[in-house]
Short mmCIF file of C-alpha atoms in Angstrom, two decimals:
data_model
loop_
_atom_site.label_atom_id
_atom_site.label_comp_id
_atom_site.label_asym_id
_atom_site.label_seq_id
_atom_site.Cartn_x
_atom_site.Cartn_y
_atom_site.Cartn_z
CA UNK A 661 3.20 89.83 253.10
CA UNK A 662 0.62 86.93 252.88
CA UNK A 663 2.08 83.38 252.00
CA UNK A 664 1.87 82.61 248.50
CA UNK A 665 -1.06 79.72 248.64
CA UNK A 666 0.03 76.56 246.61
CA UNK A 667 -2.63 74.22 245.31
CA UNK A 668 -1.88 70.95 243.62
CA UNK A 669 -4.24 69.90 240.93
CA UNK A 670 -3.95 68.67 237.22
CA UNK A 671 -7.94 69.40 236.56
CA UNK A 672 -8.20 72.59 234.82
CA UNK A 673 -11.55 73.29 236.62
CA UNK A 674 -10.39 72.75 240.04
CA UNK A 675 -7.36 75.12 239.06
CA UNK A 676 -9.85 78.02 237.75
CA UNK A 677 -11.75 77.88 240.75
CA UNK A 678 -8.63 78.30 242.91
CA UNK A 679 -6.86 80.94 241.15
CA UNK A 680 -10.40 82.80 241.61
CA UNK A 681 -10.64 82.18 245.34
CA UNK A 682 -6.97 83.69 245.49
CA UNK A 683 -4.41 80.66 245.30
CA UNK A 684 -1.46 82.23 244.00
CA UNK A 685 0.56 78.90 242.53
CA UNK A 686 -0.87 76.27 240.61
CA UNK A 687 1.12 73.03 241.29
CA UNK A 688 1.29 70.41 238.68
CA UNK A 689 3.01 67.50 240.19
CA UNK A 690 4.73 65.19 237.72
CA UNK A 691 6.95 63.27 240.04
CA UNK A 692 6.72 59.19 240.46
CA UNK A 693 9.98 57.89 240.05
CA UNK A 694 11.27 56.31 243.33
CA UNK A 695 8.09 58.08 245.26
CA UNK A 696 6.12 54.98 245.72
CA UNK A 697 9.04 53.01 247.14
CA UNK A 698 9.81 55.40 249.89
CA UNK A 699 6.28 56.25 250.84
CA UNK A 700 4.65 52.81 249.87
CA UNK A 701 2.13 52.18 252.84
CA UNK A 702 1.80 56.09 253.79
CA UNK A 703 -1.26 58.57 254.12
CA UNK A 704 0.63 60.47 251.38
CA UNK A 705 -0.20 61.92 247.64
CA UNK A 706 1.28 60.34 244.55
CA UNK A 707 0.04 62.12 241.57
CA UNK A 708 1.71 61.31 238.10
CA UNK A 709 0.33 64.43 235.87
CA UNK A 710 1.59 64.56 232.71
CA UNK A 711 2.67 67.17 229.76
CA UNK A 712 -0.65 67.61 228.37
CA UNK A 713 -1.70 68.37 232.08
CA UNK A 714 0.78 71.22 232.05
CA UNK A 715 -1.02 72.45 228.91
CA UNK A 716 -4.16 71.77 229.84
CA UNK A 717 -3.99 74.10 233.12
CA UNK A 718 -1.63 76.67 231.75
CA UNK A 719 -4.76 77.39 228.99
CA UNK A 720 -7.17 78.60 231.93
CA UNK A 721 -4.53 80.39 234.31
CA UNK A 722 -4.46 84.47 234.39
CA UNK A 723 -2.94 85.55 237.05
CA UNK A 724 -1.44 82.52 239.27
CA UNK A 725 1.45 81.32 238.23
CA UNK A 726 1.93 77.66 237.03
CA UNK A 727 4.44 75.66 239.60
CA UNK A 728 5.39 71.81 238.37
CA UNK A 729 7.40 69.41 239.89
CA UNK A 730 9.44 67.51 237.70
CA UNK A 731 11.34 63.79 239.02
CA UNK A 732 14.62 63.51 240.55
CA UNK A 733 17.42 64.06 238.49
CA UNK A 734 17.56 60.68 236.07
CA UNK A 735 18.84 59.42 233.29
CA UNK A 736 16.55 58.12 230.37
CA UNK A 737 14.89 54.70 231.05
CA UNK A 738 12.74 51.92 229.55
CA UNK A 739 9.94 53.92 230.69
CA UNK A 740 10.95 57.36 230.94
CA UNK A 741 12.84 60.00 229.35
CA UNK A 742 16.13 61.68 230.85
CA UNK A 743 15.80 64.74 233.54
CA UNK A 744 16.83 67.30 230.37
CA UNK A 745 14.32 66.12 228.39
CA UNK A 746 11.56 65.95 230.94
CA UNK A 747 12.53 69.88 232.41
CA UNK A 748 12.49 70.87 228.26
CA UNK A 749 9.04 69.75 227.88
CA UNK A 750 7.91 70.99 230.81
CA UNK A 751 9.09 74.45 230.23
CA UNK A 752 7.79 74.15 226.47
CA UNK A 753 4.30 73.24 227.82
CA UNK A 754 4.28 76.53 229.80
CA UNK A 755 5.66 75.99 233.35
CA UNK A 756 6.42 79.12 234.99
CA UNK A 757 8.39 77.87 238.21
CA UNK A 758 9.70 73.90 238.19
CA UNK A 759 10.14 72.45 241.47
CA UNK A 760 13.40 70.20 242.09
CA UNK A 761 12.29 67.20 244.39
CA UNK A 762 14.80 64.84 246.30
CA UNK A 763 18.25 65.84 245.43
CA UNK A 764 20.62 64.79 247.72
CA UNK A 765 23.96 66.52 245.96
CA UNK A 766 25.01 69.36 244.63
CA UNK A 767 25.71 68.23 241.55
CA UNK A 768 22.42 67.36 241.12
CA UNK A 769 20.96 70.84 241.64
CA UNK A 770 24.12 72.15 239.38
CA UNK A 771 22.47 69.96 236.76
CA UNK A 772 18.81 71.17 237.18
CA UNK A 773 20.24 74.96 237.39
CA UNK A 774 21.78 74.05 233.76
CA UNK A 775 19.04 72.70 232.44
CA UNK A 776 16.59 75.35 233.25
CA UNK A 777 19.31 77.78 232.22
CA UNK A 778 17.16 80.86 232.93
CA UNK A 779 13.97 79.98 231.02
CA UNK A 780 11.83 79.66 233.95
CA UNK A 781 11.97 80.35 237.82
CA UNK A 782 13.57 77.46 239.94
CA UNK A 783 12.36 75.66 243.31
CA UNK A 784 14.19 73.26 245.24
CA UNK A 785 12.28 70.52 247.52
CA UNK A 786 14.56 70.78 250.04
CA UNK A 787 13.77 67.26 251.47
CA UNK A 788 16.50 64.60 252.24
CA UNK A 789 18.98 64.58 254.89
CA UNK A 790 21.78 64.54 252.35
CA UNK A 791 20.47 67.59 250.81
CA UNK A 792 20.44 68.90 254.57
CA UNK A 793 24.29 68.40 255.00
CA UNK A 794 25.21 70.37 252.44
CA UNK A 795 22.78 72.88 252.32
CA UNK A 796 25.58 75.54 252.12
CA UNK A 797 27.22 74.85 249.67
CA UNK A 798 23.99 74.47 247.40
CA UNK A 799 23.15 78.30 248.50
CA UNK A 800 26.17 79.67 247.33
CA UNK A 801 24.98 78.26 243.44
CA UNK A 802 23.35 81.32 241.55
CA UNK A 803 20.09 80.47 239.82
CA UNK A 804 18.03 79.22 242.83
CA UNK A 805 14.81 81.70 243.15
CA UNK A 806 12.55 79.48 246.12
CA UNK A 807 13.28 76.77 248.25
CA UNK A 808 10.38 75.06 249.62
CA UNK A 809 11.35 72.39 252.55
CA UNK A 810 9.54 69.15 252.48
CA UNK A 811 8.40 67.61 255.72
CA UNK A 812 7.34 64.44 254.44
CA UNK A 813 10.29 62.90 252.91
CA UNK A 814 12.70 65.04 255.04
CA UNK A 815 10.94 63.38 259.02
CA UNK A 816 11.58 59.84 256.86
CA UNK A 817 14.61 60.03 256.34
CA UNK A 818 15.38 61.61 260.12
CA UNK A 819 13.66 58.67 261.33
CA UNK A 820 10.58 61.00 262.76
CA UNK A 821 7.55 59.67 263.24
CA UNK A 822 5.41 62.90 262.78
CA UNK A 823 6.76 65.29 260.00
CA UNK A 824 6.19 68.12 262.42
CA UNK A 825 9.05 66.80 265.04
CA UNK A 826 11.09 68.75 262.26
CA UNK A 827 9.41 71.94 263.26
CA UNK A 828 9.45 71.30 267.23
CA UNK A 829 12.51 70.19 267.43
CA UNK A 830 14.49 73.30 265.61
CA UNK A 831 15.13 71.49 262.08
CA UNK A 832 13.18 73.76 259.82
CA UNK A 833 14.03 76.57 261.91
CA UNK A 834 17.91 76.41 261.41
CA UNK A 835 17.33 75.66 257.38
CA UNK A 836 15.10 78.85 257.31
CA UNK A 837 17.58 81.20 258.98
CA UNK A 838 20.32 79.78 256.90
CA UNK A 839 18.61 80.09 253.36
CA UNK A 840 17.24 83.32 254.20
CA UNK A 841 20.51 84.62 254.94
CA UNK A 842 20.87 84.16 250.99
CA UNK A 843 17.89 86.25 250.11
CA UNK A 844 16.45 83.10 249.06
CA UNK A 845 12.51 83.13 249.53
CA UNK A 846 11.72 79.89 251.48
CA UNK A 847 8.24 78.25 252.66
CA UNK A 848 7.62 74.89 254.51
CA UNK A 849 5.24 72.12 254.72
CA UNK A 850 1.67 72.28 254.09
CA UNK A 851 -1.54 73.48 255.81
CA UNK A 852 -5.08 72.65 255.98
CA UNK A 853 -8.38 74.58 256.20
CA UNK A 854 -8.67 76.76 259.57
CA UNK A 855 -9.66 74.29 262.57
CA UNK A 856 -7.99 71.41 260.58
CA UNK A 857 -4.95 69.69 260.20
CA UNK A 858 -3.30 67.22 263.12
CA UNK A 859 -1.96 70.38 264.49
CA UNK A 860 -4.34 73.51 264.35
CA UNK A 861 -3.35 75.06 261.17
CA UNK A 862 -3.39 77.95 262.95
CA UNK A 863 -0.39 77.17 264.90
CA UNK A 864 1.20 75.76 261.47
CA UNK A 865 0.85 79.39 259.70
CA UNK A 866 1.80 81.05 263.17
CA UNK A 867 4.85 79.54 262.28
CA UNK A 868 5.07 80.07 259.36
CA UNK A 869 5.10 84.29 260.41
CA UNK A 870 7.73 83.62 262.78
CA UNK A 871 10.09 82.36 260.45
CA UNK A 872 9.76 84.16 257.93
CA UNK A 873 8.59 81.51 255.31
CA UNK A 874 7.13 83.15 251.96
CA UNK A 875 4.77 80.34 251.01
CA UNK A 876 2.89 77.18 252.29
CA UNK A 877 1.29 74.22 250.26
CA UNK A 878 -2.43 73.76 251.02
CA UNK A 879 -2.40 70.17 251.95
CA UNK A 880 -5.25 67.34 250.42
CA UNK A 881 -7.35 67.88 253.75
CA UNK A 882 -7.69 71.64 252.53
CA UNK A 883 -9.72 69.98 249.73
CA UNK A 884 -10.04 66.70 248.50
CA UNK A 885 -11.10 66.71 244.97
CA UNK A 886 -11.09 62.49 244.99
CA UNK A 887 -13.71 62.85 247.39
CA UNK A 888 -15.59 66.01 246.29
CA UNK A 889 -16.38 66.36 243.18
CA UNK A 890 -19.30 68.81 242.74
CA UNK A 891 -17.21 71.98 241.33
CA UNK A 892 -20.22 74.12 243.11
CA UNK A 893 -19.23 72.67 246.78
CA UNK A 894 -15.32 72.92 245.68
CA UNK A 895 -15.87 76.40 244.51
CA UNK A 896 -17.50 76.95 248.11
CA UNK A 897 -14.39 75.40 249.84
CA UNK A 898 -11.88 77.20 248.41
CA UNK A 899 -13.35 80.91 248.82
CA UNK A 900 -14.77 80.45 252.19
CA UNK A 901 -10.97 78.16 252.89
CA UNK A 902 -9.06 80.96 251.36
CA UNK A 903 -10.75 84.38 253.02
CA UNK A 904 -10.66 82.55 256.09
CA UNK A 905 -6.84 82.02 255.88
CA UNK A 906 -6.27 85.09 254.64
CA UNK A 907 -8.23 86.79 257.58
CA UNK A 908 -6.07 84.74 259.89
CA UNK A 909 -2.91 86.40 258.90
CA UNK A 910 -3.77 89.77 259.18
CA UNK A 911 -4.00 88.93 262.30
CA UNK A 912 -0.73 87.12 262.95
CA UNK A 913 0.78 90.48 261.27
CA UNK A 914 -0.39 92.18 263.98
CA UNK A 915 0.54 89.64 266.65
CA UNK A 916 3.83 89.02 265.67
CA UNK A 917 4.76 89.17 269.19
CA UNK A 918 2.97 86.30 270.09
CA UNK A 919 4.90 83.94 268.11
CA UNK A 920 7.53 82.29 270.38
CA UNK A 921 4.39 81.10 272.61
CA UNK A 922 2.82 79.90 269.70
CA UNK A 923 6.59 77.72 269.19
CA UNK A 924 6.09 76.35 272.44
CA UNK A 925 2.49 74.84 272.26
CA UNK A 926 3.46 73.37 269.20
CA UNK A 927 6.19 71.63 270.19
CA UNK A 928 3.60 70.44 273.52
CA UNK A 929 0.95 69.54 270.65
CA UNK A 930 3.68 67.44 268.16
CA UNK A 931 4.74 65.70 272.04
CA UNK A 932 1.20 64.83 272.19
CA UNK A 933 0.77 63.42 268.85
CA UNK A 934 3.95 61.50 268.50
CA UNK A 935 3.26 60.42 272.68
#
């Protein structure tokens, strides 16, 4: 089956166009607290979208379905309401799937379960080593539909100084095998346009085929909507970025074979980056 595409975007336009070119999950991304101070100084995202941008995109959506990432589990602040409140109003406002980021326990993701309780699809970003340690006993909760594991936070807190060590050096390959041994639907990371990426996105969604991941975000590089604006030359991006991915695995479905070669240039190409 082809990976389930994942675009984030709080600009109804930009999340027309890619539900047209074939992006199956719109991603509305409303988490901030505590992001800045671990990735403060890093080439990374940090969107704070809002309700009304959950509104706003679930108006022109038809067929993908809308994905939102709500903050780590919290308790209601000078500046913020508490998790229960947040996960209410993001459900209200039309959310099909919310996304769990940076739980470490599994209380926490007992608490999220609870407060979905059943009204929408759950994701958990699996993405901290504490999360990592007791991964099992957070699969054996009912209610969890997706994981999705996040290479960013997850190489900081190993200590990695590329966020693909964790997919050279066996990391993301152990946490697939075990959640998919749940019947848990799993994806990892993100990739970029065809030809792009630090390593080939190519290699990135050959992996992807090996180990059975369901889904894959398309990273900023895919298409950078701070730096492009013209919806004509976005529109162009995403069809011509999209067909070409798609293209791609077809071909890895027929190549499956091929994979474990694939495993070892990229753990020679993350050497060479991080060397």
């Amino acid at each position: 089956m082809p990976l389930k595409l994942m675009y984030i975007t709080n600009d109804p336009s930009v999340a027309k166009i890619a539900e047209s070119a074939g992006v199956d999950r719109i991603f509305v991304d409303m988490e901030y607290i505590g992001k800045s101070d671990r990735q403060g100084g890093m080439n990374t995202v940090q969107n704070h979208h809002t309700i009304d941008d959950i509104k706003r995109v679930r108006r022109v959506l038809t067929t993908a379905e809308l994905l939102v990432r709500v903050n780590p589990i919290h308790e209601a602040g000078e500046q913020y309401c508490s998790s229960k409140e947040e996960i209410d109003a993001t459900i209200e406002a039309g959310a099909d799937i919310v996304m769990l980021p940076f739980f470490k326990t599994v209380e926490e993701v007992q608490l999220f379960l609870s407060y979905i309780d059943g009204r929408a699809k759950t994701m958990l970003l699996l993405e901290t080593p504490g999360a990592v340690e007791v991964v099992d006993n957070i699969l054996a909760l009912d209610g969890i539909d997706f994981i999705h594991i996040g290479l960013n936070d997850l190489s900081l807190g190993y200590g990695k100084k590329f966020m693909f060590q964790l997919l050279a050096d066996g990391t993301v390959e152990s946490l697939c095998r075990r959640i998919g041994k749940k019947g848990i639907a799993y994806g990892f990371g993100g990739i970029a346009a065809l030809g792009g990426g630090a390593i080939p996105a190519e290699m990135v969604i050959r992996e992807h085929y090996r180990l059975g991941s369901d889904s894959a975000i398309l990273s900023r590089s895919f298409c950078d909507t701070n730096r492009i604006t013209d919806l004509k030359e976005i529109g162009t991006i995403f069809f011509q970025g999209i067909s070409a991915i798609r293209e791609y695995e077809a071909e890895c479905e027929m190549h499956r074979n091929f994979f474990e070669e694939n495993r070892r240039n990229l753990v020679r190409a993350v050497e060479e980056v991080i060397g």
